[in-house]
Amino acid sequence: QVQLVESGGGLVQAGGSLRLSCAASGRTFSNYAMGWFRQAPGKEREFVASINWRGITAYADSVKGRFTISGDNAKDTVYLQMNSLKPEDTAVYYCAVSTRAPLPTQAIYYDYWGQGTQVTVSS
């Protein structure tokens, strides 16, 4: 079993920055991807960013140029640096692990999920 624990969420003013962390423990994988998703109240969960074991990344159009995903294999941790935050970025942010696709952007391809961390951006 894999456990994912997110941290780093909080309240920030528009234009500010936050860095989310997701620490993984349990099973290890040779080929995998880790992703960030978010879900705002009344909306479906949506893809934010992903990174795979080769360091290749993918981003949603809405966060390109503002968010950066990175990973530290030694710490089994993935990060999401969020800059120039907007009120519409407010959501619960989830990290997830996929062993079924090289760089998935759809939630259906992810096998394990964290509990989420709240990000609130005030205007």
Short mmCIF file of N, CA and C in Angstrom, two decimals:
data_model
loop_
_atom_site.label_atom_id
_atom_site.label_comp_id
_atom_site.label_asym_id
_atom_site.label_seq_id
_atom_site.Cartn_x
_atom_site.Cartn_y
_atom_site.Cartn_z
N GLN A 1 0.85 -1.19 0.00
CA GLN A 1 0.00 0.00 0.00
C GLN A 1 0.89 1.24 0.00
N VAL A 2 0.38 2.29 -0.58
CA VAL A 2 1.09 3.56 -0.67
C VAL A 2 0.34 4.61 0.14
N GLN A 3 1.07 5.36 0.91
CA GLN A 3 0.48 6.49 1.64
C GLN A 3 1.04 7.78 1.10
N LEU A 4 0.16 8.74 0.88
CA LEU A 4 0.54 10.05 0.38
C LEU A 4 0.04 11.09 1.37
N VAL A 5 0.93 11.98 1.78
CA VAL A 5 0.56 13.01 2.74
C VAL A 5 0.94 14.36 2.17
N GLU A 6 -0.10 15.20 1.95
CA GLU A 6 0.12 16.54 1.42
C GLU A 6 0.29 17.52 2.58
N SER A 7 1.04 18.58 2.30
CA SER A 7 1.19 19.67 3.26
C SER A 7 1.50 20.95 2.51
N GLY A 8 1.41 22.06 3.21
CA GLY A 8 1.78 23.34 2.61
C GLY A 8 0.63 24.23 2.21
N GLY A 9 -0.59 23.74 2.34
CA GLY A 9 -1.73 24.57 2.00
C GLY A 9 -1.93 25.68 3.01
N GLY A 10 -2.83 26.60 2.67
CA GLY A 10 -3.12 27.69 3.57
C GLY A 10 -3.86 28.81 2.89
N LEU A 11 -3.88 29.95 3.56
CA LEU A 11 -4.56 31.15 3.06
C LEU A 11 -3.52 32.13 2.58
N VAL A 12 -3.71 32.65 1.37
CA VAL A 12 -2.75 33.60 0.80
C VAL A 12 -3.52 34.63 0.00
N GLN A 13 -2.97 35.82 -0.10
CA GLN A 13 -3.61 36.85 -0.91
C GLN A 13 -3.31 36.64 -2.38
N ALA A 14 -4.17 37.15 -3.23
CA ALA A 14 -3.96 37.07 -4.67
C ALA A 14 -2.60 37.66 -5.02
N GLY A 15 -1.88 36.98 -5.91
CA GLY A 15 -0.55 37.38 -6.29
C GLY A 15 0.54 36.73 -5.46
N GLY A 16 0.15 36.07 -4.38
CA GLY A 16 1.11 35.43 -3.50
C GLY A 16 1.51 34.05 -3.98
N SER A 17 2.31 33.38 -3.15
CA SER A 17 2.85 32.07 -3.50
C SER A 17 2.67 31.07 -2.36
N LEU A 18 2.59 29.81 -2.73
CA LEU A 18 2.60 28.70 -1.79
C LEU A 18 3.36 27.55 -2.42
N ARG A 19 3.93 26.71 -1.57
CA ARG A 19 4.56 25.49 -2.07
C ARG A 19 3.94 24.30 -1.36
N LEU A 20 3.33 23.44 -2.14
CA LEU A 20 2.76 22.21 -1.60
C LEU A 20 3.77 21.08 -1.69
N SER A 21 3.71 20.20 -0.71
CA SER A 21 4.56 19.01 -0.69
C SER A 21 3.69 17.77 -0.59
N CYS A 22 4.17 16.69 -1.16
CA CYS A 22 3.48 15.41 -1.07
C CYS A 22 4.53 14.35 -0.81
N ALA A 23 4.50 13.78 0.38
CA ALA A 23 5.45 12.75 0.77
C ALA A 23 4.82 11.37 0.59
N ALA A 24 5.52 10.50 -0.11
CA ALA A 24 5.03 9.15 -0.36
C ALA A 24 5.78 8.14 0.49
N SER A 25 5.07 7.13 0.95
CA SER A 25 5.68 6.04 1.70
C SER A 25 4.96 4.75 1.38
N GLY A 26 5.60 3.62 1.70
CA GLY A 26 5.01 2.33 1.41
C GLY A 26 5.72 1.68 0.24
N ARG A 27 4.98 1.21 -0.72
CA ARG A 27 5.56 0.54 -1.89
C ARG A 27 6.40 1.51 -2.70
N THR A 28 7.37 0.97 -3.41
CA THR A 28 8.15 1.76 -4.35
C THR A 28 7.91 1.24 -5.75
N PHE A 29 8.07 2.10 -6.75
CA PHE A 29 7.81 1.75 -8.14
C PHE A 29 8.99 2.18 -8.99
N SER A 30 9.24 1.42 -10.04
CA SER A 30 10.32 1.79 -10.94
C SER A 30 9.86 2.81 -11.97
N ASN A 31 8.67 2.65 -12.47
CA ASN A 31 8.13 3.58 -13.45
C ASN A 31 6.79 4.11 -12.91
N TYR A 32 6.72 5.40 -12.74
CA TYR A 32 5.52 5.96 -12.13
C TYR A 32 5.40 7.43 -12.50
N ALA A 33 4.27 7.96 -12.21
CA ALA A 33 4.04 9.40 -12.33
C ALA A 33 3.35 9.88 -11.07
N MET A 34 3.63 11.09 -10.70
CA MET A 34 2.92 11.71 -9.59
C MET A 34 2.26 12.97 -10.10
N GLY A 35 1.06 13.17 -9.65
CA GLY A 35 0.31 14.31 -10.14
C GLY A 35 -0.36 15.10 -9.04
N TRP A 36 -0.73 16.31 -9.37
CA TRP A 36 -1.53 17.17 -8.51
C TRP A 36 -2.86 17.44 -9.21
N PHE A 37 -3.91 17.31 -8.45
CA PHE A 37 -5.26 17.65 -8.90
C PHE A 37 -5.86 18.61 -7.88
N ARG A 38 -6.93 19.26 -8.27
CA ARG A 38 -7.62 20.14 -7.33
C ARG A 38 -9.12 20.05 -7.55
N GLN A 39 -9.85 20.35 -6.47
CA GLN A 39 -11.29 20.32 -6.54
C GLN A 39 -11.85 21.48 -5.75
N ALA A 40 -12.54 22.35 -6.45
CA ALA A 40 -13.20 23.49 -5.82
C ALA A 40 -14.63 23.10 -5.46
N PRO A 41 -15.25 23.79 -4.50
CA PRO A 41 -16.62 23.45 -4.11
C PRO A 41 -17.58 23.48 -5.30
N GLY A 42 -18.34 22.42 -5.45
CA GLY A 42 -19.33 22.34 -6.51
C GLY A 42 -18.76 22.03 -7.88
N LYS A 43 -17.46 21.77 -7.95
CA LYS A 43 -16.83 21.48 -9.24
C LYS A 43 -16.18 20.10 -9.21
N GLU A 44 -15.92 19.59 -10.40
CA GLU A 44 -15.26 18.31 -10.51
C GLU A 44 -13.76 18.45 -10.25
N ARG A 45 -13.16 17.33 -9.86
CA ARG A 45 -11.72 17.33 -9.66
C ARG A 45 -11.03 17.55 -11.00
N GLU A 46 -10.04 18.42 -11.03
CA GLU A 46 -9.37 18.72 -12.28
C GLU A 46 -7.85 18.56 -12.15
N PHE A 47 -7.24 18.23 -13.27
CA PHE A 47 -5.80 18.05 -13.36
C PHE A 47 -5.10 19.39 -13.22
N VAL A 48 -3.96 19.36 -12.49
CA VAL A 48 -3.14 20.57 -12.36
C VAL A 48 -1.78 20.36 -13.01
N ALA A 49 -1.06 19.33 -12.55
CA ALA A 49 0.29 19.08 -13.07
C ALA A 49 0.69 17.66 -12.75
N SER A 50 1.66 17.14 -13.51
CA SER A 50 2.19 15.81 -13.24
C SER A 50 3.66 15.75 -13.64
N ILE A 51 4.35 14.79 -13.04
CA ILE A 51 5.76 14.56 -13.33
C ILE A 51 6.01 13.07 -13.28
N ASN A 52 6.86 12.56 -14.16
CA ASN A 52 7.11 11.13 -14.13
C ASN A 52 8.55 10.82 -13.70
N TRP A 53 8.88 9.54 -13.70
CA TRP A 53 10.18 9.11 -13.17
C TRP A 53 11.35 9.62 -13.99
N ARG A 54 11.05 10.09 -15.20
CA ARG A 54 12.12 10.67 -16.03
C ARG A 54 12.22 12.18 -15.86
N GLY A 55 11.34 12.74 -15.05
CA GLY A 55 11.35 14.18 -14.85
C GLY A 55 10.57 14.95 -15.89
N ILE A 56 9.84 14.25 -16.73
CA ILE A 56 9.00 14.92 -17.73
C ILE A 56 7.74 15.44 -17.04
N THR A 57 7.33 16.63 -17.40
CA THR A 57 6.21 17.29 -16.73
C THR A 57 5.09 17.64 -17.68
N ALA A 58 3.92 17.81 -17.12
CA ALA A 58 2.75 18.27 -17.87
C ALA A 58 1.95 19.20 -16.97
N TYR A 59 1.31 20.20 -17.59
CA TYR A 59 0.56 21.20 -16.83
C TYR A 59 -0.79 21.47 -17.49
N ALA A 60 -1.75 21.80 -16.66
CA ALA A 60 -3.00 22.32 -17.18
C ALA A 60 -2.75 23.72 -17.74
N ASP A 61 -3.48 24.09 -18.76
CA ASP A 61 -3.30 25.41 -19.38
C ASP A 61 -3.52 26.52 -18.36
N SER A 62 -4.41 26.31 -17.42
CA SER A 62 -4.76 27.36 -16.47
C SER A 62 -3.63 27.69 -15.50
N VAL A 63 -2.63 26.82 -15.39
CA VAL A 63 -1.56 27.06 -14.42
C VAL A 63 -0.19 27.19 -15.09
N LYS A 64 -0.11 26.99 -16.39
CA LYS A 64 1.17 27.09 -17.08
C LYS A 64 1.79 28.47 -16.87
N GLY A 65 3.09 28.46 -16.57
CA GLY A 65 3.78 29.71 -16.34
C GLY A 65 3.67 30.22 -14.92
N ARG A 66 2.76 29.66 -14.13
CA ARG A 66 2.59 30.09 -12.74
C ARG A 66 2.97 28.98 -11.74
N PHE A 67 2.68 27.74 -12.09
CA PHE A 67 2.95 26.61 -11.20
C PHE A 67 4.12 25.79 -11.74
N THR A 68 4.89 25.21 -10.84
CA THR A 68 6.00 24.34 -11.22
C THR A 68 5.97 23.08 -10.36
N ILE A 69 5.97 21.93 -11.01
CA ILE A 69 6.01 20.67 -10.30
C ILE A 69 7.44 20.13 -10.34
N SER A 70 7.88 19.57 -9.23
CA SER A 70 9.22 19.00 -9.16
C SER A 70 9.21 17.83 -8.20
N GLY A 71 10.24 17.02 -8.29
CA GLY A 71 10.29 15.84 -7.43
C GLY A 71 11.67 15.64 -6.84
N ASP A 72 11.70 15.03 -5.68
CA ASP A 72 12.95 14.67 -5.01
C ASP A 72 12.88 13.16 -4.78
N ASN A 73 13.53 12.40 -5.65
CA ASN A 73 13.44 10.95 -5.55
C ASN A 73 14.03 10.42 -4.24
N ALA A 74 15.06 11.08 -3.75
CA ALA A 74 15.69 10.63 -2.50
C ALA A 74 14.74 10.74 -1.32
N LYS A 75 13.83 11.70 -1.39
CA LYS A 75 12.88 11.91 -0.30
C LYS A 75 11.50 11.37 -0.63
N ASP A 76 11.34 10.80 -1.83
CA ASP A 76 10.02 10.32 -2.26
C ASP A 76 8.98 11.42 -2.07
N THR A 77 9.32 12.59 -2.51
CA THR A 77 8.45 13.74 -2.32
C THR A 77 8.30 14.50 -3.63
N VAL A 78 7.10 14.97 -3.88
CA VAL A 78 6.85 15.82 -5.04
C VAL A 78 6.34 17.17 -4.52
N TYR A 79 6.71 18.22 -5.22
CA TYR A 79 6.37 19.57 -4.81
C TYR A 79 5.55 20.26 -5.90
N LEU A 80 4.76 21.21 -5.48
CA LEU A 80 4.05 22.08 -6.42
C LEU A 80 4.26 23.51 -5.96
N GLN A 81 5.12 24.23 -6.67
CA GLN A 81 5.36 25.64 -6.39
C GLN A 81 4.30 26.45 -7.13
N MET A 82 3.53 27.20 -6.39
CA MET A 82 2.44 27.98 -6.98
C MET A 82 2.71 29.46 -6.79
N ASN A 83 2.90 30.16 -7.89
CA ASN A 83 3.15 31.60 -7.87
C ASN A 83 2.01 32.34 -8.53
N SER A 84 1.95 33.63 -8.31
CA SER A 84 0.92 34.48 -8.91
C SER A 84 -0.47 33.88 -8.72
N LEU A 85 -0.74 33.49 -7.51
CA LEU A 85 -2.01 32.82 -7.24
C LEU A 85 -3.20 33.74 -7.46
N LYS A 86 -4.29 33.13 -7.91
CA LYS A 86 -5.52 33.84 -8.19
C LYS A 86 -6.64 33.26 -7.33
N PRO A 87 -7.69 34.03 -7.08
CA PRO A 87 -8.81 33.49 -6.31
C PRO A 87 -9.38 32.21 -6.91
N GLU A 88 -9.35 32.09 -8.23
CA GLU A 88 -9.88 30.88 -8.87
C GLU A 88 -9.00 29.66 -8.66
N ASP A 89 -7.83 29.83 -8.04
CA ASP A 89 -7.01 28.68 -7.68
C ASP A 89 -7.46 28.06 -6.36
N THR A 90 -8.39 28.70 -5.69
CA THR A 90 -8.89 28.17 -4.41
C THR A 90 -9.52 26.80 -4.61
N ALA A 91 -9.05 25.83 -3.85
CA ALA A 91 -9.53 24.45 -3.98
C ALA A 91 -8.81 23.59 -2.94
N VAL A 92 -9.27 22.37 -2.83
CA VAL A 92 -8.51 21.34 -2.12
C VAL A 92 -7.59 20.70 -3.15
N TYR A 93 -6.32 20.64 -2.83
CA TYR A 93 -5.32 20.09 -3.73
C TYR A 93 -4.94 18.69 -3.27
N TYR A 94 -4.95 17.76 -4.22
CA TYR A 94 -4.64 16.37 -3.95
C TYR A 94 -3.42 15.93 -4.76
N CYS A 95 -2.57 15.12 -4.15
CA CYS A 95 -1.53 14.48 -4.94
C CYS A 95 -1.91 13.02 -5.14
N ALA A 96 -1.35 12.43 -6.18
CA ALA A 96 -1.71 11.07 -6.54
C ALA A 96 -0.54 10.41 -7.26
N VAL A 97 -0.55 9.08 -7.24
CA VAL A 97 0.48 8.28 -7.91
C VAL A 97 -0.17 7.40 -8.96
N SER A 98 0.46 7.34 -10.13
CA SER A 98 0.00 6.47 -11.20
C SER A 98 1.10 5.49 -11.58
N THR A 99 0.70 4.23 -11.72
CA THR A 99 1.64 3.22 -12.21
C THR A 99 1.19 2.68 -13.57
N ARG A 100 0.18 3.31 -14.15
CA ARG A 100 -0.46 2.73 -15.34
C ARG A 100 -0.28 3.56 -16.59
N ALA A 101 0.30 4.73 -16.49
CA ALA A 101 0.49 5.57 -17.68
C ALA A 101 1.73 6.42 -17.47
N PRO A 102 2.44 6.75 -18.54
CA PRO A 102 3.71 7.47 -18.38
C PRO A 102 3.57 8.89 -17.88
N LEU A 103 2.51 9.58 -18.23
CA LEU A 103 2.33 10.97 -17.77
C LEU A 103 0.84 11.32 -17.86
N PRO A 104 0.05 10.69 -17.04
CA PRO A 104 -1.40 10.86 -17.16
C PRO A 104 -1.91 12.21 -16.67
N THR A 105 -2.92 12.69 -17.35
CA THR A 105 -3.58 13.95 -16.94
C THR A 105 -5.01 13.70 -16.50
N GLN A 106 -5.45 12.46 -16.54
CA GLN A 106 -6.80 12.11 -16.12
C GLN A 106 -6.77 11.33 -14.82
N ALA A 107 -7.65 11.67 -13.92
CA ALA A 107 -7.68 11.07 -12.60
C ALA A 107 -7.87 9.56 -12.64
N ILE A 108 -8.56 9.07 -13.65
CA ILE A 108 -8.87 7.65 -13.74
C ILE A 108 -7.60 6.79 -13.79
N TYR A 109 -6.47 7.36 -14.23
CA TYR A 109 -5.23 6.60 -14.37
C TYR A 109 -4.39 6.59 -13.10
N TYR A 110 -4.86 7.25 -12.06
CA TYR A 110 -4.10 7.32 -10.81
C TYR A 110 -4.63 6.29 -9.82
N ASP A 111 -3.68 5.61 -9.15
CA ASP A 111 -4.04 4.49 -8.28
C ASP A 111 -4.17 4.88 -6.81
N TYR A 112 -3.36 5.81 -6.36
CA TYR A 112 -3.31 6.17 -4.95
C TYR A 112 -3.47 7.68 -4.81
N TRP A 113 -4.19 8.08 -3.77
CA TRP A 113 -4.49 9.49 -3.54
C TRP A 113 -4.22 9.88 -2.10
N GLY A 114 -3.79 11.13 -1.93
CA GLY A 114 -3.68 11.68 -0.59
C GLY A 114 -5.01 12.23 -0.12
N GLN A 115 -5.01 12.76 1.09
CA GLN A 115 -6.25 13.28 1.69
C GLN A 115 -6.56 14.71 1.27
N GLY A 116 -5.59 15.40 0.73
CA GLY A 116 -5.82 16.74 0.25
C GLY A 116 -5.39 17.82 1.23
N THR A 117 -5.07 18.99 0.69
CA THR A 117 -4.72 20.15 1.50
C THR A 117 -5.44 21.37 0.91
N GLN A 118 -6.00 22.18 1.79
CA GLN A 118 -6.80 23.32 1.34
C GLN A 118 -5.91 24.49 0.97
N VAL A 119 -6.18 25.07 -0.19
CA VAL A 119 -5.54 26.31 -0.62
C VAL A 119 -6.64 27.35 -0.83
N THR A 120 -6.52 28.47 -0.15
CA THR A 120 -7.49 29.53 -0.28
C THR A 120 -6.77 30.81 -0.67
N VAL A 121 -7.21 31.40 -1.78
CA VAL A 121 -6.61 32.64 -2.28
C VAL A 121 -7.64 33.75 -2.16
N SER A 122 -7.33 34.76 -1.37
CA SER A 122 -8.26 35.86 -1.16
C SER A 122 -7.98 36.98 -2.16
N SER A 123 -9.02 37.68 -2.53
CA SER A 123 -8.87 38.77 -3.52
C SER A 123 -8.57 40.09 -2.85
#
